[in-house]
mmCIF file of C-alpha atoms in Angstrom:
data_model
loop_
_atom_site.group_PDB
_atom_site.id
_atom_site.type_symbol
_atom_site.label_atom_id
_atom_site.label_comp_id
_atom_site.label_asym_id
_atom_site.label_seq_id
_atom_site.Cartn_x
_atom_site.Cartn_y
_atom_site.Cartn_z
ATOM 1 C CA UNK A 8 22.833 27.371 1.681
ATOM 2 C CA UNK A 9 20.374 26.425 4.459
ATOM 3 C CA UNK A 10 19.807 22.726 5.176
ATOM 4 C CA UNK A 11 16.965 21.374 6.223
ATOM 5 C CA UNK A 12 17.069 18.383 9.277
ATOM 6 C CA UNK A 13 13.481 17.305 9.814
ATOM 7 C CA UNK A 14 14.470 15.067 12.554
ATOM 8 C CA UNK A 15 15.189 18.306 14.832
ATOM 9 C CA UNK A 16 11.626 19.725 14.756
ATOM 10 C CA UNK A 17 10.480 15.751 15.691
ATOM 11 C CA UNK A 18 9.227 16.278 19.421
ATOM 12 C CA UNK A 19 11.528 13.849 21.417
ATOM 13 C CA UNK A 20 9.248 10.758 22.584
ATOM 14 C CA UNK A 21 8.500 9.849 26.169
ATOM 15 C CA UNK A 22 9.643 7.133 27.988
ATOM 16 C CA UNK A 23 6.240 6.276 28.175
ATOM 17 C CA UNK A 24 5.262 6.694 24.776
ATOM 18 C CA UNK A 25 8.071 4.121 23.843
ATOM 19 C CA UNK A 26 6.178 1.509 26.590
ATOM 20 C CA UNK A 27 2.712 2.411 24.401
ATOM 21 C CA UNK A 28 4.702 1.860 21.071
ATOM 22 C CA UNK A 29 5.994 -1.626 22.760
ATOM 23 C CA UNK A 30 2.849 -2.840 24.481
ATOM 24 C CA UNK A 31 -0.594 -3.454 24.148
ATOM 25 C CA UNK A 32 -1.569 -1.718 27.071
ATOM 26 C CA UNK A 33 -0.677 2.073 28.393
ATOM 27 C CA UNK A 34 -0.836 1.258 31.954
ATOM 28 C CA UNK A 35 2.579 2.881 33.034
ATOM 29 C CA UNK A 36 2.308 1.622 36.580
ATOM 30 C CA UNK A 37 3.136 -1.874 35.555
ATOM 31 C CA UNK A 38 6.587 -0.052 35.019
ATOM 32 C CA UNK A 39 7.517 0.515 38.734
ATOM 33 C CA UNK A 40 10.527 -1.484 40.341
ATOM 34 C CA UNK A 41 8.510 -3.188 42.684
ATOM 35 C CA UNK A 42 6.624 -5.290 39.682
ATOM 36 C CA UNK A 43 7.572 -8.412 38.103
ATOM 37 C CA UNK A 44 6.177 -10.447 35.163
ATOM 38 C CA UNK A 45 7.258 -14.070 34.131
ATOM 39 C CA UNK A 46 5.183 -13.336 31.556
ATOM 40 C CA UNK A 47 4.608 -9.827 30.349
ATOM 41 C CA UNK A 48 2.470 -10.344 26.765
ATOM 42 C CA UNK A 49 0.364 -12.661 28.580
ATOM 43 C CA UNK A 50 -0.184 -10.198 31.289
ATOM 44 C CA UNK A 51 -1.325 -7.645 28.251
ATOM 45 C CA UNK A 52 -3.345 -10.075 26.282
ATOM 46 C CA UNK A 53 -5.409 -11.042 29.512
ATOM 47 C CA UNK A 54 -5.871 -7.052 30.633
ATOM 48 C CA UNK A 55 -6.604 -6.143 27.115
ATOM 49 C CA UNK A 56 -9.326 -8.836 27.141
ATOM 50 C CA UNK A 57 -11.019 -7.821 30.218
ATOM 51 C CA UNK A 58 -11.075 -4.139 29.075
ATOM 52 C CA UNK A 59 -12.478 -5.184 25.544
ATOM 53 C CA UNK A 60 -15.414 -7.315 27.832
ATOM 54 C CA UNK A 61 -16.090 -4.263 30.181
ATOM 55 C CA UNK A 62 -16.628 -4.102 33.811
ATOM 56 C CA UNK A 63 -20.078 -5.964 33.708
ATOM 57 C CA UNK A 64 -17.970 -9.167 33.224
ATOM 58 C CA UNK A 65 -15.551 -8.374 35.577
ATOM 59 C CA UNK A 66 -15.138 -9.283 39.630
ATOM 60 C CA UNK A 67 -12.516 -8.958 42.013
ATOM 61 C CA UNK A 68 -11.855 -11.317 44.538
ATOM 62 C CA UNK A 69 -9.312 -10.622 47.144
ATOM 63 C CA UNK A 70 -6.875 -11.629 50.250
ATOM 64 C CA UNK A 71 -7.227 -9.080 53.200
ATOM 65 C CA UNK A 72 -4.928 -9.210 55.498
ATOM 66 C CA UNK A 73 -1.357 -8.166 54.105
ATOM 67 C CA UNK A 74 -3.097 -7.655 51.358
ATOM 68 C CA UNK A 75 -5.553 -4.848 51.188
ATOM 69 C CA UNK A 76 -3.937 -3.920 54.267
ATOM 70 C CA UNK A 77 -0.153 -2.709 54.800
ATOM 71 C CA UNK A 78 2.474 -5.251 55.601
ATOM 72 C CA UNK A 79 4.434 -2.517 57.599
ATOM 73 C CA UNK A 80 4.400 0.969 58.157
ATOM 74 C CA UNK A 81 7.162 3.338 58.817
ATOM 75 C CA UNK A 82 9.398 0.258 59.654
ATOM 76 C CA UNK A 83 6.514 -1.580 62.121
ATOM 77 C CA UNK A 84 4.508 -4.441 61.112
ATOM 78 C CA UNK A 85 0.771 -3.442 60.623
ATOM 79 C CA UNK A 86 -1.331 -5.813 62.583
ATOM 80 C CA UNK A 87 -3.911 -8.591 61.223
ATOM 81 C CA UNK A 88 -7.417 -8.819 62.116
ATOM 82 C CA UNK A 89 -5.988 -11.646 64.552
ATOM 83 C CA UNK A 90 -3.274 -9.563 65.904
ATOM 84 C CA UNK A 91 -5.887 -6.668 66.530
ATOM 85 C CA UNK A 92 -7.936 -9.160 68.949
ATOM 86 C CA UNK A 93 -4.676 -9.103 71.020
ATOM 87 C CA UNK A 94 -5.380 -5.637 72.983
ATOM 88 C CA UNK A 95 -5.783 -5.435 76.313
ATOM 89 C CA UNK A 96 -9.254 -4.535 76.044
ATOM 90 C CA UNK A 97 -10.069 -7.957 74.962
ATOM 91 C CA UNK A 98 -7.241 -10.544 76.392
ATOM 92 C CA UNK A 99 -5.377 -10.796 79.099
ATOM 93 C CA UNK A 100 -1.549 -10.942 79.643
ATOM 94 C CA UNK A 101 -0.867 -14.359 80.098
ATOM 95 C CA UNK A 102 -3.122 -14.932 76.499
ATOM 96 C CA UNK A 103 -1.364 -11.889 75.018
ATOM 97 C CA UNK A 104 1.603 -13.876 75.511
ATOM 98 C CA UNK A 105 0.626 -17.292 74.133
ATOM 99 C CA UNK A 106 -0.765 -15.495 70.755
ATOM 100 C CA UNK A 107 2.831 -14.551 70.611
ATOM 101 C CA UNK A 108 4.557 -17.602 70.839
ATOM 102 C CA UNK A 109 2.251 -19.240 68.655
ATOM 103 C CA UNK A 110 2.761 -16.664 65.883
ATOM 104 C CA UNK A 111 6.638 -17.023 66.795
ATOM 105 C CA UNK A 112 6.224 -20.744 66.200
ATOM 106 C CA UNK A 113 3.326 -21.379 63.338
ATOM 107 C CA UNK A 114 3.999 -18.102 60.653
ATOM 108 C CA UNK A 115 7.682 -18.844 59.603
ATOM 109 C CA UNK A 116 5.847 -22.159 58.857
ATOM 110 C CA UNK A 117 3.709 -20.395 57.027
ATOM 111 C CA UNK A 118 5.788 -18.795 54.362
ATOM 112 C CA UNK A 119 8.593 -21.135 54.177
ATOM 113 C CA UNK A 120 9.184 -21.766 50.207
ATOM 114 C CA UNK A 121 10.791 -25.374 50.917
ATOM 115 C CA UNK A 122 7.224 -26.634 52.271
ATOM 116 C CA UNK A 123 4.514 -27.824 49.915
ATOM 117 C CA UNK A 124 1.201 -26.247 50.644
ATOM 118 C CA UNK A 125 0.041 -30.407 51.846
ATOM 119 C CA UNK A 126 2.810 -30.126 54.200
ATOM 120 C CA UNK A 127 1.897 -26.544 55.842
ATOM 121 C CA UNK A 128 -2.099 -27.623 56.066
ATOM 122 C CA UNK A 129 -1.681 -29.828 58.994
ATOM 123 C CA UNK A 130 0.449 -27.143 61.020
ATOM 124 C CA UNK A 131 -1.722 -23.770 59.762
ATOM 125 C CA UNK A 132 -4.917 -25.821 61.132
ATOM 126 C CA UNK A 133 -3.188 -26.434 64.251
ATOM 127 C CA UNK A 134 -2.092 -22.691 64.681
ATOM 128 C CA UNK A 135 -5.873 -21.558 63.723
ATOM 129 C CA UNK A 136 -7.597 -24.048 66.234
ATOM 130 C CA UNK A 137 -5.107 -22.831 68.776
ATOM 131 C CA UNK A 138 -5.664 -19.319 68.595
ATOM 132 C CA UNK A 139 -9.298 -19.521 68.011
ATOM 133 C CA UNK A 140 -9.162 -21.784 71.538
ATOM 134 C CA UNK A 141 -7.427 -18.998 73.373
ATOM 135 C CA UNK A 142 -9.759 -15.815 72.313
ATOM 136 C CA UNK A 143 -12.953 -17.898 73.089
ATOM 137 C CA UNK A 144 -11.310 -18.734 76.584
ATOM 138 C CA UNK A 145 -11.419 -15.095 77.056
ATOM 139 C CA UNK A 146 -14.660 -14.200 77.046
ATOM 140 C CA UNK A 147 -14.641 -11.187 74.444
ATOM 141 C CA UNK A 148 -17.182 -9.239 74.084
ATOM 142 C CA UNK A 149 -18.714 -8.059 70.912
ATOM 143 C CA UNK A 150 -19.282 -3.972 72.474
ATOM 144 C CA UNK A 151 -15.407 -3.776 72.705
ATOM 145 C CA UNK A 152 -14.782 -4.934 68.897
ATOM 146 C CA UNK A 153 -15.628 -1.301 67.521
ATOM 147 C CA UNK A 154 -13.140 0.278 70.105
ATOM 148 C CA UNK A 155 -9.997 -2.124 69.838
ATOM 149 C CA UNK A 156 -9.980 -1.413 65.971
ATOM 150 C CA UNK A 157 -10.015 2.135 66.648
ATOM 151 C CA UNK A 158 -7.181 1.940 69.115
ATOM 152 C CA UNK A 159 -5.293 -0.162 67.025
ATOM 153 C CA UNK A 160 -2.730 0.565 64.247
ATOM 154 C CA UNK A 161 -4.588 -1.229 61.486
ATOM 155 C CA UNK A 162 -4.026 0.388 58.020
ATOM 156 C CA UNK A 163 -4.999 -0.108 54.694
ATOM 157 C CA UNK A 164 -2.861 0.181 51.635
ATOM 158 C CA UNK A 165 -1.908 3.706 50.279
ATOM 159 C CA UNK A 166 -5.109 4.013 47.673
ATOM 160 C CA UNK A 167 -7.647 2.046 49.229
ATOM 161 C CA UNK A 168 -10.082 4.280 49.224
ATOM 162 C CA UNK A 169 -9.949 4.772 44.776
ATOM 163 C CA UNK A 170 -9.896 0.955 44.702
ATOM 164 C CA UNK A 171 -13.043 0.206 46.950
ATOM 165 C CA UNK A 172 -15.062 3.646 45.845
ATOM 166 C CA UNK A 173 -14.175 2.753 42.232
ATOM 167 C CA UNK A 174 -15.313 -0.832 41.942
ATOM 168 C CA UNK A 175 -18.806 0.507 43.947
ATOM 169 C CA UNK A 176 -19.012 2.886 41.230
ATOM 170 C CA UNK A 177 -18.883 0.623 38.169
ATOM 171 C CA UNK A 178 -21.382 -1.664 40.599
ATOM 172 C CA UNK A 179 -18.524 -4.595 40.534
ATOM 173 C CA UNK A 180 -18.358 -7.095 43.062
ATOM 174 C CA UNK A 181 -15.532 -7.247 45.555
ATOM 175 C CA UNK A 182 -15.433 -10.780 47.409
ATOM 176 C CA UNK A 183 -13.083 -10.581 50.088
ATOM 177 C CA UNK A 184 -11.770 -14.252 51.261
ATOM 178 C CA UNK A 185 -9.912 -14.386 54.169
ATOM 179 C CA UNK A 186 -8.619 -16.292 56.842
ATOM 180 C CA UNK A 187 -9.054 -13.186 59.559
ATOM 181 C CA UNK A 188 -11.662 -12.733 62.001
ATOM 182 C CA UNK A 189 -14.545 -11.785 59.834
ATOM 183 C CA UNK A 190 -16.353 -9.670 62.710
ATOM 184 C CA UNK A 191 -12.924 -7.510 63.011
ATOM 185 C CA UNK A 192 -12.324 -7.299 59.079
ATOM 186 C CA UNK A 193 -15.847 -5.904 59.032
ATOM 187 C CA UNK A 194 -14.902 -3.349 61.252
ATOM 188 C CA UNK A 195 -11.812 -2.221 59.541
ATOM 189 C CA UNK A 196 -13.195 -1.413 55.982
ATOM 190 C CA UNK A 197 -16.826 0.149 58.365
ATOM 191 C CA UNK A 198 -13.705 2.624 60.395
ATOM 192 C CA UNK A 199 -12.675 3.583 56.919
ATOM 193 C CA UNK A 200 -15.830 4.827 55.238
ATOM 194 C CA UNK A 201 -15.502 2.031 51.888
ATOM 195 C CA UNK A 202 -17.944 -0.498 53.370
ATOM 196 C CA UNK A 203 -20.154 -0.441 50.429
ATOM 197 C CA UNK A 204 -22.886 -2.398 49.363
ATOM 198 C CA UNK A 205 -20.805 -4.601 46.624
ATOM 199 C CA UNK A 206 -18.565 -5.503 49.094
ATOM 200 C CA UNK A 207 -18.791 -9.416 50.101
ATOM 201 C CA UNK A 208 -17.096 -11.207 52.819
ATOM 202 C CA UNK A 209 -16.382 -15.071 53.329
ATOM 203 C CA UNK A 210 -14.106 -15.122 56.910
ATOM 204 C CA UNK A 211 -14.265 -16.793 60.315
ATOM 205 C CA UNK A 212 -17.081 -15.257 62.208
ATOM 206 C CA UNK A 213 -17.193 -15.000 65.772
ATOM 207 C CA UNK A 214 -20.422 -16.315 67.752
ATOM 208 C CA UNK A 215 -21.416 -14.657 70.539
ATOM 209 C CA UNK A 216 -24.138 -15.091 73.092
ATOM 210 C CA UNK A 217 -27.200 -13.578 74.029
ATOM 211 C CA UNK A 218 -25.385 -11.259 76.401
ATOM 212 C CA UNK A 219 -22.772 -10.499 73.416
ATOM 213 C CA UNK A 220 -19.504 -12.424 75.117
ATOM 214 C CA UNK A 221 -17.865 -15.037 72.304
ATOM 215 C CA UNK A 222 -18.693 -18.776 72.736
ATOM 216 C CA UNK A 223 -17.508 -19.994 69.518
ATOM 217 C CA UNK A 224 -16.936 -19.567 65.772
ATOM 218 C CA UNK A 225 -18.998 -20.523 63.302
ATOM 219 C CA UNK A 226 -18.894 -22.891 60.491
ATOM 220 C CA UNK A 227 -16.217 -24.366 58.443
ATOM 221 C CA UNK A 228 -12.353 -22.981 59.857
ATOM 222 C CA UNK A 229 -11.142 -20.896 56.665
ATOM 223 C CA UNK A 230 -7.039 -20.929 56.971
ATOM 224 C CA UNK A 231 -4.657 -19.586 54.560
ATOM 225 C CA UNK A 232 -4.535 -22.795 52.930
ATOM 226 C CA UNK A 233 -7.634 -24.522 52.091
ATOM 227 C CA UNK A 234 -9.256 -21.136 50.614
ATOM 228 C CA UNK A 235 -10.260 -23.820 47.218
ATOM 229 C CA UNK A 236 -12.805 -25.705 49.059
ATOM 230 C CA UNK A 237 -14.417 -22.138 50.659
ATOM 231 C CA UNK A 238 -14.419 -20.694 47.124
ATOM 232 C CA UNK A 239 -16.410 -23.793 46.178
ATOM 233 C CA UNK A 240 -18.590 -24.113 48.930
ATOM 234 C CA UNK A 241 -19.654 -20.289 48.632
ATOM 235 C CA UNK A 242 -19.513 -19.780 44.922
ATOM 236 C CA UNK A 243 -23.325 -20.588 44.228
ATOM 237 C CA UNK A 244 -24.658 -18.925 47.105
ATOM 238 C CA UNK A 245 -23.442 -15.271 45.925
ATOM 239 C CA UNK A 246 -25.668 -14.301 42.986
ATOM 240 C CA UNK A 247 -23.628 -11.290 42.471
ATOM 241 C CA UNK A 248 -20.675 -13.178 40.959
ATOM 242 C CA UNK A 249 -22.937 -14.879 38.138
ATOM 243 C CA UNK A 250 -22.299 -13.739 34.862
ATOM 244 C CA UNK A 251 -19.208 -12.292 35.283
ATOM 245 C CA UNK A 252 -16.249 -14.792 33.879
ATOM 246 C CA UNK A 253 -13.002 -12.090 34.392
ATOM 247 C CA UNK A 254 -11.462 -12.273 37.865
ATOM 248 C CA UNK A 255 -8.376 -9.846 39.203
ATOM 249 C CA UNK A 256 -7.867 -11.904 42.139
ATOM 250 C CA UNK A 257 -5.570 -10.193 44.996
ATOM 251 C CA UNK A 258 -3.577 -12.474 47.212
ATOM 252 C CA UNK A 259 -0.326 -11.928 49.233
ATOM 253 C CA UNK A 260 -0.046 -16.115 49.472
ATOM 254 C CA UNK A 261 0.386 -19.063 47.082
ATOM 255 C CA UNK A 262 -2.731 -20.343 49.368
ATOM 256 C CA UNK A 263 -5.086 -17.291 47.980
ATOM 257 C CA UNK A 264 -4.323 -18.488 44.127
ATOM 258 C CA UNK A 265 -7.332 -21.083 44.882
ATOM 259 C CA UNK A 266 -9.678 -18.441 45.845
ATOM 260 C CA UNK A 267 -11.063 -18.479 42.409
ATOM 261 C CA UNK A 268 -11.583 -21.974 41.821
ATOM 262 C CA UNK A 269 -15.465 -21.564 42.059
ATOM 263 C CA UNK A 270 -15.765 -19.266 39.996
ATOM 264 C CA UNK A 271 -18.099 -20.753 37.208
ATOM 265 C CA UNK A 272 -17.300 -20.057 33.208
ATOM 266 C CA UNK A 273 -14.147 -17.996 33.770
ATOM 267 C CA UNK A 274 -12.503 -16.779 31.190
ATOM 268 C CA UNK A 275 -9.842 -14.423 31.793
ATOM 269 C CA UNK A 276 -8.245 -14.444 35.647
ATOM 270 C CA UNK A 277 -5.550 -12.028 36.305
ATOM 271 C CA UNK A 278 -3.393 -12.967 39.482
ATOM 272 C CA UNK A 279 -1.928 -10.192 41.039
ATOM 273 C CA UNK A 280 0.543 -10.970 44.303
ATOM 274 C CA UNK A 281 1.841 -8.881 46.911
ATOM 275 C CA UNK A 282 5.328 -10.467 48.017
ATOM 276 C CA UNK A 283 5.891 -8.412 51.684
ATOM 277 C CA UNK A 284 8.232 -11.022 53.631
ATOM 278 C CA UNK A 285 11.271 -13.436 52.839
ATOM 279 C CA UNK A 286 11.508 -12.119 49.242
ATOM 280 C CA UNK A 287 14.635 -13.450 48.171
ATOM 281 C CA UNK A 288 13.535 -16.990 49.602
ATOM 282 C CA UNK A 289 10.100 -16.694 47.845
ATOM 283 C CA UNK A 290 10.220 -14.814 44.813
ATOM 284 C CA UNK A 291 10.596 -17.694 42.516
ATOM 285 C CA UNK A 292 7.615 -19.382 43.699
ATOM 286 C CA UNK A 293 5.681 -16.141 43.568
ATOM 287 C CA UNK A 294 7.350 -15.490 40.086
ATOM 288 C CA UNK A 295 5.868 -18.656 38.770
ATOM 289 C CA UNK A 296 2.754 -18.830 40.366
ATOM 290 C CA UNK A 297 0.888 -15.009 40.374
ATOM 291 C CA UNK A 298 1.130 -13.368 36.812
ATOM 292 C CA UNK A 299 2.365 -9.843 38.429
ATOM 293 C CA UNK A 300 4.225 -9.942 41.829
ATOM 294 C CA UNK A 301 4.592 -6.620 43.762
ATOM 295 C CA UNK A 302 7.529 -6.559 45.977
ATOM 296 C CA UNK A 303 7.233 -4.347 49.172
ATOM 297 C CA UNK A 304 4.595 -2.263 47.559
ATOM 298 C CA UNK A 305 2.396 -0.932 50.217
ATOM 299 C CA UNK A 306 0.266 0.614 48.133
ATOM 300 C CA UNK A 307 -3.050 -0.040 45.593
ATOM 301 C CA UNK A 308 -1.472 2.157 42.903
ATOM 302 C CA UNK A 309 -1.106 -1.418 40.458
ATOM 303 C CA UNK A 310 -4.576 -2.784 40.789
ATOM 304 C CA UNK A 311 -5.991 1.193 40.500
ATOM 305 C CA UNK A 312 -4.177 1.074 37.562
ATOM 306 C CA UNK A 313 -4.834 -2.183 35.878
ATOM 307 C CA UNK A 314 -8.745 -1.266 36.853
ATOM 308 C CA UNK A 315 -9.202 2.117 35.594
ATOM 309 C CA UNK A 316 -7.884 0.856 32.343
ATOM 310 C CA UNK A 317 -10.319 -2.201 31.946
ATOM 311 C CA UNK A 318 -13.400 0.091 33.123
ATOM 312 C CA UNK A 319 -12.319 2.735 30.578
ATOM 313 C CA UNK A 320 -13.977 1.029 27.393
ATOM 314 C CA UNK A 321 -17.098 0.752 29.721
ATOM 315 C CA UNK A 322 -16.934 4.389 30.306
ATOM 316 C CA UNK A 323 -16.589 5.370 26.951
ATOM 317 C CA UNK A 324 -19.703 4.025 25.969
ATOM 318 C CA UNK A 325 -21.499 5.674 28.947
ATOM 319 C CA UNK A 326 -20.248 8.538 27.779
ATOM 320 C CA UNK A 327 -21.691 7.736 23.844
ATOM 321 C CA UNK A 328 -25.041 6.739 24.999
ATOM 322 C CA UNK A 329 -25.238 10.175 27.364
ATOM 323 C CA UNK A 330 -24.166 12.116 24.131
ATOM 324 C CA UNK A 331 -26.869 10.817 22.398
ATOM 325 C CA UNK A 332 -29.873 11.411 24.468
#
């Protein structure tokens, strides 16, 4: 007699197909051991929502330094924009020096999780004033930007280059806020071919002369703490940004959660945080503050993820209305 066992001609199922079974959302990067979620569903209602509204509605406002570039590379720290202005190009020794002590002094500051962000303010405006103080004494000058960027080891994440050409493609607007030289961040994303035309900056932006040599920078001091009242300030001005009420905002601070505070209407805002220092001291205030923290992920692979599934219901319909023409 010849039983039959249907269960042995059943195809055994995936690890991922369990996690499609389990979620709402198929995005099996959000599976890595770098991520954590306080709040998984919450992550996969909001990502599900901003698929369901398309890319049209969506913008993407993001950190730079640390952020959409590397923390480290192959065991070395990758330098800021700040840290790129000191080259011996640019500064002298003795300056060279000084930058140094005042990182030594101002960035454990910085990231210590027993300080409130009121309590760091005071010390990260001292620490910007300071440095921006010491380059001006210097006498840069704007020809030599280009060429210290090139020299230095300035990197951006592993993936960079599917993040920035894919949010061009879709036409969606990329504000980057940050507290970097603006003038050197420029330069950066230019070296690396993704400057495109969504691409938006709000930074501190050196003034130079009319013979090119730095005298001053302009406007309002943006430090990695009072990012709310830049958002604010800058929010009506960029016309791009109207209309679109879903943010993934990038930050690798608990300063860059406010970069989205001007955004008008929002409706969905997915924080994502890159945690690249201290992370057993911080990781509870990340955990409870960014809806997906990335620990010592040097790479884009996450937010590539998390946007080719929202723009996918957009290009499904391309692809209906180019079937039926």
């Amino acid at each position: 007699m010849i039983y039959q066992f249907p269960w042995i001609h059943t195809p055994v199922r995936t690890a991922l197909a369990i996690w499609n079974q389990l979620t709402k959302t198929d995005i099996l990067e959000l599976t890595k051991g770098s991520v954590m979620m306080r709040e998984r569903s919450r992550v996969e209602d909001t990502i599900h929502s901003m698929q369901k509204a398309g890319a049209r509605s969506l913008q993407v406002i993001s950190d730079f330094d640390m952020t959409l570039t590397r923390f480290a590379y192959q065991g070395k720290r990758v330098p800021t924009t700040h840290n790129i202005l000191n080259n011996r190009l640019l500064i002298n020794e003795d300056s060279t020096k000084k930058m140094k002590e005042l990182l030594n002094r101002y960035y454990p500051i910085e990231i210590d999780a027993n300080l409130s962000p009121e309590e760091k303010l005071p010390y990260m405006v001292e620490w910007w004033t300071k440095v921006h103080e010491l380059l001006i004494q210097q006498r840069i000058r704007k020809d030599m930007l280009a060429h210290a960027v090139r020299e230095s080891s300035a990197m951006l994440r592993e993936g960079y280059r599917v993040f920035f050409d894919c949010l061009a493609e879709q036409r969606v607007p990329l504000l980057i806020f940050s507290a970097g030289v603006g003038d050197v961040l420029e330069e950066v994303i230019r070296q690396n071919d993704v400057f495109h035309p969504n691409v938006h900056i709000i930074s501190n932006y050196m003034d130079f002369d009319h013979a090119g040599i730095l005298q001053a920078f302009k406007g309002q001091l943006i430090h990695s703490y009072n990012k709310r009242e830049g958002a604010l300030s800058h929010a009506t001005a960029l016309r791009e940004l109207h209309g679109r009420p879903n943010v993934l905002l990038l930050g690798d601070s608990l300063g860059d959660l406010s970069m989205a505070d001007g955004v008008s209407e929002a409706q969905n805002i997915l924080t994502v945080g890159f945690l690249n220092d201290q992370v057993e001291d911080r990781k509870e205030s990340y955990m409870n503050s960014f809806d997906i923290v990335l620990v010592k992920d040097e790479t884009m692979d996450v937010p590539n993820a998390i946007l080719r599934y929202i723009i996918s219901e957009t290009r499904k319909v391309h692809r209906k209305k180019v079937d039926t023409t």
